[in-house]
mmCIF file of C-alpha atoms and ligand atoms in Angstrom:
data_model
loop_
_atom_site.group_PDB
_atom_site.id
_atom_site.type_symbol
_atom_site.label_atom_id
_atom_site.label_comp_id
_atom_site.label_asym_id
_atom_site.label_seq_id
_atom_site.Cartn_x
_atom_site.Cartn_y
_atom_site.Cartn_z
ATOM 1 C CA MET H 373 115.202 96.997 105.898
ATOM 2 C CA MET H 374 112.710 99.678 106.646
ATOM 3 C CA GLY H 375 109.461 99.373 104.700
ATOM 4 C CA ASP H 376 108.306 101.439 101.818
ATOM 5 C CA ILE H 377 105.434 103.314 103.517
ATOM 6 C CA ALA H 378 105.927 105.104 106.823
ATOM 7 C CA VAL H 379 103.011 106.935 108.424
ATOM 8 C CA VAL H 380 103.645 109.675 110.968
ATOM 9 C CA VAL H 381 100.608 110.996 112.817
ATOM 10 C CA GLY H 382 101.095 114.486 114.279
ATOM 11 C CA ALA H 383 103.541 115.252 111.486
ATOM 12 C CA ALA H 384 102.944 118.977 111.021
ATOM 13 C CA SER H 385 105.032 120.180 113.945
ATOM 14 C CA GLY H 386 107.819 119.477 116.423
ATOM 15 C CA ILE H 387 108.876 115.869 116.922
ATOM 16 C CA GLY H 388 106.552 114.489 114.215
ATOM 17 C CA ALA H 389 107.992 116.840 111.607
ATOM 18 C CA ALA H 390 111.529 115.919 112.690
ATOM 19 C CA VAL H 391 110.707 112.197 112.393
ATOM 20 C CA CYS H 392 109.342 112.772 108.857
ATOM 21 C CA HIS H 393 112.458 114.666 107.931
ATOM 22 C CA ARG H 394 114.746 111.864 109.155
ATOM 23 C CA LEU H 395 112.630 109.180 107.476
ATOM 24 C CA ARG H 396 112.864 111.131 104.234
ATOM 25 C CA THR H 397 116.601 111.662 104.359
ATOM 26 C CA ASP H 398 117.710 108.347 105.952
ATOM 27 C CA THR H 399 115.349 105.760 104.410
ATOM 28 C CA ASN H 400 113.676 104.891 101.132
ATOM 29 C CA ALA H 401 110.211 104.935 102.672
ATOM 30 C CA ARG H 402 107.364 106.963 101.229
ATOM 31 C CA VAL H 403 106.638 109.233 104.167
ATOM 32 C CA VAL H 404 102.964 109.996 104.741
ATOM 33 C CA GLY H 405 102.320 112.690 107.314
ATOM 34 C CA MET H 406 98.947 113.070 109.015
ATOM 35 C CA ASP H 407 97.818 116.001 111.131
ATOM 36 C CA HIS H 408 94.607 117.904 111.778
ATOM 37 C CA GLN H 409 96.346 121.210 111.201
ATOM 38 C CA TRP H 410 98.940 121.857 108.515
ATOM 39 C CA ARG H 411 100.508 125.274 108.911
ATOM 40 C CA SER H 412 103.690 125.225 106.859
ATOM 41 C CA THR H 413 103.858 126.829 103.479
ATOM 42 C CA GLY H 414 107.489 125.899 102.863
ATOM 43 C CA GLU H 415 108.895 122.550 101.773
ATOM 44 C CA SER H 416 107.228 119.682 103.612
ATOM 45 C CA SER H 417 109.138 117.108 105.629
ATOM 46 C CA CYS H 418 106.846 114.392 104.207
ATOM 47 C CA HIS H 419 106.140 113.152 100.713
ATOM 48 C CA ILE H 420 102.392 113.307 101.295
ATOM 49 C CA GLU H 421 100.440 115.469 103.765
ATOM 50 C CA LEU H 422 96.994 114.289 104.817
ATOM 51 C CA ARG H 423 94.495 116.112 106.990
ATOM 52 C CA VAL H 424 93.495 113.647 109.698
ATOM 53 C CA ASP H 425 91.947 114.221 113.105
ATOM 54 C CA VAL H 426 93.329 111.426 115.234
ATOM 55 C CA THR H 427 90.335 111.530 117.588
ATOM 56 C CA ASP H 428 87.944 110.811 114.699
ATOM 57 C CA GLU H 429 87.665 107.124 113.761
ATOM 58 C CA ALA H 430 86.428 107.737 110.196
ATOM 59 C CA SER H 431 89.082 110.372 109.562
ATOM 60 C CA VAL H 432 91.876 108.018 110.695
ATOM 61 C CA GLU H 433 90.589 105.113 108.579
ATOM 62 C CA ARG H 434 90.254 107.411 105.543
ATOM 63 C CA GLY H 435 93.770 108.711 106.086
ATOM 64 C CA PHE H 436 95.292 105.223 106.206
ATOM 65 C CA ASP H 437 93.287 104.182 103.125
ATOM 66 C CA GLU H 438 94.671 107.192 101.293
ATOM 67 C CA ALA H 439 98.199 106.434 102.499
ATOM 68 C CA MET H 440 97.955 103.030 100.796
ATOM 69 C CA LEU H 441 96.457 104.280 97.516
ATOM 70 C CA ASP H 442 99.687 104.244 95.524
ATOM 71 C CA GLY H 443 100.495 100.702 96.628
ATOM 72 C CA GLY H 444 103.483 99.611 98.681
ATOM 73 C CA ILE H 445 103.746 97.980 102.071
ATOM 74 C CA LEU H 446 103.096 99.731 105.341
ATOM 75 C CA ARG H 447 105.910 98.888 107.745
ATOM 76 C CA SER H 448 106.277 101.901 110.038
ATOM 77 C CA MET H 449 103.797 103.949 112.055
ATOM 78 C CA VAL H 450 104.707 106.683 114.504
ATOM 79 C CA CYS H 451 102.065 108.532 116.510
ATOM 80 C CA THR H 452 103.236 111.830 117.977
ATOM 81 C CA ALA H 453 99.904 113.713 117.930
ATOM 82 C CA GLY H 454 99.526 115.499 121.234
ATOM 83 C CA ILE H 455 98.301 118.488 123.170
ATOM 84 C CA GLN H 456 99.243 119.816 126.580
ATOM 85 C CA ARG H 457 97.545 122.109 129.034
ATOM 86 C CA ARG H 458 97.954 123.092 132.654
ATOM 87 C CA GLU H 459 94.821 123.318 134.754
ATOM 88 C CA ALA H 460 94.076 122.725 138.441
ATOM 89 C CA THR H 461 92.255 119.397 138.605
ATOM 90 C CA GLU H 462 89.484 120.677 140.878
ATOM 91 C CA ASN H 463 88.523 123.156 138.133
ATOM 92 C CA LEU H 464 89.009 120.759 135.237
ATOM 93 C CA SER H 465 85.823 120.102 133.279
ATOM 94 C CA LEU H 466 84.929 116.584 132.186
ATOM 95 C CA GLU H 467 85.026 117.887 128.624
ATOM 96 C CA ARG H 468 88.683 118.989 128.958
ATOM 97 C CA TRP H 469 89.587 115.724 130.725
ATOM 98 C CA ARG H 470 88.070 113.750 127.859
ATOM 99 C CA GLU H 471 89.723 115.945 125.229
ATOM 100 C CA MET H 472 93.189 115.159 126.637
ATOM 101 C CA LEU H 473 92.483 111.427 126.781
ATOM 102 C CA ALA H 474 90.900 111.521 123.323
ATOM 103 C CA VAL H 475 93.949 112.961 121.571
ATOM 104 C CA HIS H 476 96.496 110.746 123.309
ATOM 105 C CA LEU H 477 94.623 107.518 124.077
ATOM 106 C CA ASP H 478 91.852 107.340 121.456
ATOM 107 C CA GLY H 479 94.308 108.800 118.955
ATOM 108 C CA THR H 480 97.084 106.280 119.588
ATOM 109 C CA PHE H 481 94.581 103.415 119.659
ATOM 110 C CA LEU H 482 92.899 104.452 116.400
ATOM 111 C CA ALA H 483 96.214 105.013 114.610
ATOM 112 C CA ALA H 484 97.644 101.717 115.880
ATOM 113 C CA ARG H 485 94.521 99.772 114.916
ATOM 114 C CA ALA H 486 94.406 101.337 111.454
ATOM 115 C CA ALA H 487 98.100 100.560 110.946
ATOM 116 C CA LYS H 488 97.734 96.962 112.170
ATOM 117 C CA ARG H 489 94.893 96.322 109.725
ATOM 118 C CA ARG H 490 97.178 97.339 106.858
ATOM 119 C CA MET H 491 100.544 95.937 108.016
ATOM 120 C CA LYS H 492 100.450 92.714 106.042
ATOM 121 C CA ASP H 493 104.125 91.849 106.380
ATOM 122 C CA GLY H 494 105.186 92.859 109.879
ATOM 123 C CA GLY H 495 106.433 96.235 110.953
ATOM 124 C CA SER H 496 107.196 98.551 113.807
ATOM 125 C CA MET H 497 105.142 101.159 115.655
ATOM 126 C CA VAL H 498 106.332 103.920 117.960
ATOM 127 C CA PHE H 499 103.958 105.725 120.314
ATOM 128 C CA PHE H 500 104.605 108.854 122.345
ATOM 129 C CA SER H 501 104.666 108.859 126.105
ATOM 130 C CA SER H 502 106.524 111.410 128.268
ATOM 131 C CA VAL H 503 108.566 111.625 131.456
ATOM 132 C CA ALA H 504 105.223 112.851 132.849
ATOM 133 C CA GLU H 505 104.102 109.239 133.266
ATOM 134 C CA PHE H 506 106.821 108.569 135.860
ATOM 135 C CA HIS H 507 106.287 111.287 138.451
ATOM 136 C CA GLY H 508 103.553 113.331 140.082
ATOM 137 C CA TRP H 509 102.844 116.245 137.778
ATOM 138 C CA PRO H 510 100.431 118.687 139.445
ATOM 139 C CA GLU H 511 97.770 120.344 137.312
ATOM 140 C CA ARG H 512 98.508 118.084 134.331
ATOM 141 C CA THR H 513 96.777 114.973 135.633
ATOM 142 C CA PRO H 514 94.996 113.932 132.423
ATOM 143 C CA TYR H 515 98.229 114.324 130.453
ATOM 144 C CA ALA H 516 100.204 112.141 132.894
ATOM 145 C CA VAL H 517 97.390 109.571 132.969
ATOM 146 C CA ALA H 518 97.165 109.512 129.179
ATOM 147 C CA LYS H 519 100.899 109.016 128.814
ATOM 148 C CA ALA H 520 100.934 106.120 131.302
ATOM 149 C CA GLY H 521 98.104 104.639 129.231
ATOM 150 C CA VAL H 522 100.066 105.012 126.015
ATOM 151 C CA SER H 523 102.954 102.990 127.487
ATOM 152 C CA ALA H 524 100.531 100.336 128.759
ATOM 153 C CA MET H 525 99.007 100.188 125.272
ATOM 154 C CA ALA H 526 102.447 99.653 123.729
ATOM 155 C CA ARG H 527 103.159 96.743 126.104
ATOM 156 C CA SER H 528 99.799 95.055 125.491
ATOM 157 C CA LEU H 529 99.909 95.454 121.724
ATOM 158 C CA ALA H 530 103.548 94.318 121.640
ATOM 159 C CA VAL H 531 102.436 90.966 123.038
ATOM 160 C CA GLU H 532 99.191 90.783 121.056
ATOM 161 C CA TRP H 533 100.848 91.483 117.704
ATOM 162 C CA ALA H 534 104.257 89.856 118.196
ATOM 163 C CA GLY H 535 103.074 86.787 116.249
ATOM 164 C CA ASP H 536 102.340 89.055 113.277
ATOM 165 C CA GLY H 537 105.910 90.318 113.246
ATOM 166 C CA ILE H 538 104.893 93.732 114.565
ATOM 167 C CA ARG H 539 106.920 95.418 117.282
ATOM 168 C CA VAL H 540 105.353 98.173 119.372
ATOM 169 C CA ASN H 541 107.371 100.565 121.517
ATOM 170 C CA ALA H 542 106.984 103.983 123.094
ATOM 171 C CA VAL H 543 109.349 106.896 123.541
ATOM 172 C CA ALA H 544 109.243 109.041 126.676
ATOM 173 C CA PRO H 545 111.029 112.324 126.053
ATOM 174 C CA GLY H 546 112.069 114.935 128.568
ATOM 175 C CA TYR H 547 111.412 118.517 127.535
ATOM 176 C CA VAL H 548 111.906 119.060 123.828
ATOM 177 C CA ASP H 549 112.241 122.460 122.223
ATOM 178 C CA THR H 550 109.053 122.377 120.121
ATOM 179 C CA PRO H 551 105.971 124.583 119.629
ATOM 180 C CA LEU H 552 104.222 122.545 122.370
ATOM 181 C CA VAL H 553 106.706 123.747 124.992
ATOM 182 C CA ALA H 554 106.914 127.243 123.487
ATOM 183 C CA ALA H 555 103.131 127.576 123.786
ATOM 184 C CA ALA H 556 103.190 126.415 127.433
ATOM 185 C CA ARG H 557 105.928 128.968 128.129
ATOM 186 C CA GLU H 558 103.913 131.729 126.447
ATOM 187 C CA ARG H 559 100.837 130.856 128.513
ATOM 188 C CA GLY H 560 102.988 131.161 131.666
ATOM 189 C CA GLU H 561 102.430 127.480 132.500
ATOM 190 C CA LEU H 562 106.058 126.551 133.259
ATOM 191 C CA ALA H 563 106.560 127.023 136.991
ATOM 192 C CA VAL H 564 110.280 126.238 136.740
ATOM 193 C CA ASP H 565 112.751 126.658 133.923
ATOM 194 C CA PRO H 566 112.720 123.159 132.348
ATOM 195 C CA VAL H 567 116.436 123.429 131.576
ATOM 196 C CA THR H 568 117.123 122.965 135.312
ATOM 197 C CA LEU H 569 115.249 119.639 135.374
ATOM 198 C CA HIS H 570 117.634 117.725 133.112
ATOM 199 C CA ALA H 571 121.023 116.270 134.090
ATOM 200 C CA LEU H 572 122.304 117.406 130.704
ATOM 201 C CA GLY H 573 121.264 120.965 131.576
ATOM 202 C CA ARG H 574 119.312 121.706 128.422
ATOM 203 C CA LEU H 575 116.215 120.847 126.419
ATOM 204 C CA ALA H 576 116.338 118.348 123.579
ATOM 205 C CA ASP H 577 116.206 119.322 119.969
ATOM 206 C CA ALA H 578 113.388 117.507 118.105
ATOM 207 C CA ASP H 579 115.976 115.734 115.959
ATOM 208 C CA GLU H 580 117.441 114.141 119.104
ATOM 209 C CA ILE H 581 114.088 112.404 119.591
ATOM 210 C CA ALA H 582 113.718 111.528 115.899
ATOM 211 C CA GLY H 583 117.007 109.541 115.951
ATOM 212 C CA PRO H 584 115.831 107.097 118.649
ATOM 213 C CA VAL H 585 112.482 106.784 116.829
ATOM 214 C CA LEU H 586 114.307 105.705 113.677
ATOM 215 C CA PHE H 587 116.280 103.219 115.765
ATOM 216 C CA LEU H 588 113.022 101.722 117.099
ATOM 217 C CA LEU H 589 111.579 101.536 113.578
ATOM 218 C CA GLY H 590 114.627 99.872 112.073
ATOM 219 C CA GLU H 591 116.354 96.497 112.197
ATOM 220 C CA ASP H 592 118.891 97.542 114.842
ATOM 221 C CA SER H 593 116.076 97.259 117.404
ATOM 222 C CA SER H 594 114.708 93.942 116.069
ATOM 223 C CA PHE H 595 114.668 92.357 119.570
ATOM 224 C CA ILE H 596 113.072 95.341 121.356
ATOM 225 C CA THR H 597 109.314 95.383 121.831
ATOM 226 C CA GLY H 598 106.928 96.607 124.521
ATOM 227 C CA GLU H 599 109.585 99.024 125.756
ATOM 228 C CA THR H 600 109.202 102.648 126.793
ATOM 229 C CA LEU H 601 112.502 104.230 125.851
ATOM 230 C CA MET H 602 113.478 107.240 127.956
ATOM 231 C CA VAL H 603 115.013 109.966 125.818
ATOM 232 C CA ASP H 604 115.114 112.529 128.557
ATOM 233 C CA GLY H 605 118.582 114.008 129.028
ATOM 234 C CA GLY H 606 118.682 112.420 132.482
ATOM 235 C CA TYR H 607 115.387 113.985 133.634
ATOM 236 C CA ARG H 608 114.200 110.888 135.505
ATOM 237 C CA ILE H 609 117.458 110.305 137.402
ATOM 238 C CA PHE H 610 118.289 113.927 138.194
ATOM 239 C CA ARG H 611 118.044 115.172 141.777
ATOM 240 C CA GLY H 612 120.244 118.241 141.440
ATOM 241 C CA LYS H 613 123.984 118.675 141.928
HETATM 242 P P1 NAD V 138 103.780 119.787 118.765
HETATM 243 O O1 NAD V 138 102.661 120.603 119.335
HETATM 244 O O2 NAD V 138 104.937 120.483 118.175
HETATM 245 O O3 NAD V 138 103.200 118.737 117.701
HETATM 246 C C1 NAD V 138 102.062 117.964 117.974
HETATM 247 C C2 NAD V 138 101.289 117.773 116.697
HETATM 248 O O4 NAD V 138 100.111 116.989 116.999
HETATM 249 C C3 NAD V 138 100.800 119.110 116.090
HETATM 250 O O5 NAD V 138 101.185 119.226 114.734
HETATM 251 C C4 NAD V 138 99.291 119.030 116.238
HETATM 252 O O6 NAD V 138 98.576 119.703 115.208
HETATM 253 C C5 NAD V 138 99.059 117.518 116.214
HETATM 254 N N1 NAD V 138 97.750 117.159 116.770
HETATM 255 C C6 NAD V 138 97.202 117.580 117.929
HETATM 256 N N2 NAD V 138 95.949 117.118 118.037
HETATM 257 C C7 NAD V 138 95.710 116.388 116.928
HETATM 258 C C8 NAD V 138 94.578 115.666 116.443
HETATM 259 N N3 NAD V 138 93.420 115.617 117.121
HETATM 260 N N4 NAD V 138 94.681 115.015 115.264
HETATM 261 C C9 NAD V 138 95.841 115.073 114.544
HETATM 262 N N5 NAD V 138 96.924 115.755 114.925
HETATM 263 C C10 NAD V 138 96.857 116.401 116.120
HETATM 264 O O7 NAD V 138 104.236 118.813 119.953
HETATM 265 P P2 NAD V 138 105.581 117.961 120.134
HETATM 266 O O8 NAD V 138 106.369 118.633 121.186
HETATM 267 O O9 NAD V 138 106.194 117.642 118.837
HETATM 268 O O10 NAD V 138 104.964 116.645 120.803
HETATM 269 C C11 NAD V 138 104.871 115.407 120.115
HETATM 270 C C12 NAD V 138 104.522 114.321 121.122
HETATM 271 O O11 NAD V 138 105.570 114.228 122.087
HETATM 272 C C13 NAD V 138 103.242 114.608 121.905
HETATM 273 O O12 NAD V 138 102.534 113.401 122.104
HETATM 274 C C14 NAD V 138 103.747 115.128 123.235
HETATM 275 O O13 NAD V 138 102.841 114.907 124.273
HETATM 276 C C15 NAD V 138 105.014 114.321 123.390
HETATM 277 N N6 NAD V 138 106.009 114.931 124.270
HETATM 278 C C16 NAD V 138 106.505 116.176 124.006
HETATM 279 C C17 NAD V 138 107.428 116.728 124.878
HETATM 280 C C18 NAD V 138 108.018 118.099 124.656
HETATM 281 O O14 NAD V 138 108.697 118.591 125.567
HETATM 282 N N7 NAD V 138 107.809 118.739 123.516
HETATM 283 C C19 NAD V 138 107.854 116.022 126.003
HETATM 284 C C20 NAD V 138 107.338 114.744 126.228
HETATM 285 C C21 NAD V 138 106.405 114.206 125.354
#
């Protein structure tokens, strides 16, 4: 059984919003979404929206405190907060390097630690890596490094917290049709059409990532921990036809 509180960090857009939507429709969990920027004016995918900057320790702790205010048991935490930018490494400032690592590495660490402190009865966490951790990705070095770190974090925490009944996994998507990719396209940062990079010949819809996340949160994956699950439309295996 999935627990009664599920926290999704990075919930205002793309994959995070899709995960909230699926949690809301497919489970009984109270879905608490956290993001530093809420844009939507329409119906939310979550039950509760909290403004949280995942790079800010106090903000994350406050957010998780607030998530627990109405009682219930925290059993699920998904961290999808992310940014992406293309920049030649020789011109990359230390500030921009640190910003990328802060959102993905500090952010995942702070969210995972906050969740662990409040998961009193076991649970499941899902972090977000990317196919970028498995190949050389020019001009996105800090992103690729951060994503490799996120997977390493999932493996370490999976072992460290296994005795507490907490499973920790990561998902590594291929290209997903979200505002993150749309923004990169608009900035002219996609050197090749990403459609051509996937064996399935298309980008994923965010809901196609949300499904595997729900699998990793639920009982059907009860013997899976420390795994990075590729959800990439055959990106990693594809060498052209
Ligand atoms: P998105 O831009 O649609 O959503 C990311 C969300 O993270 C946004 O709502 C944003 O406001 C939030 N966020 C960013 N910085 C934050 C901060 N400091 N504090 C709190 N929230 C913050 O992106 P997406 O495509 O849904 O990506 C979700 C995750 O999946 C990211 O980690 C991304 O790196 C990863 N990913 C995406 C793709 C893709 O093709 N879209 C591929 C592989 C991996």
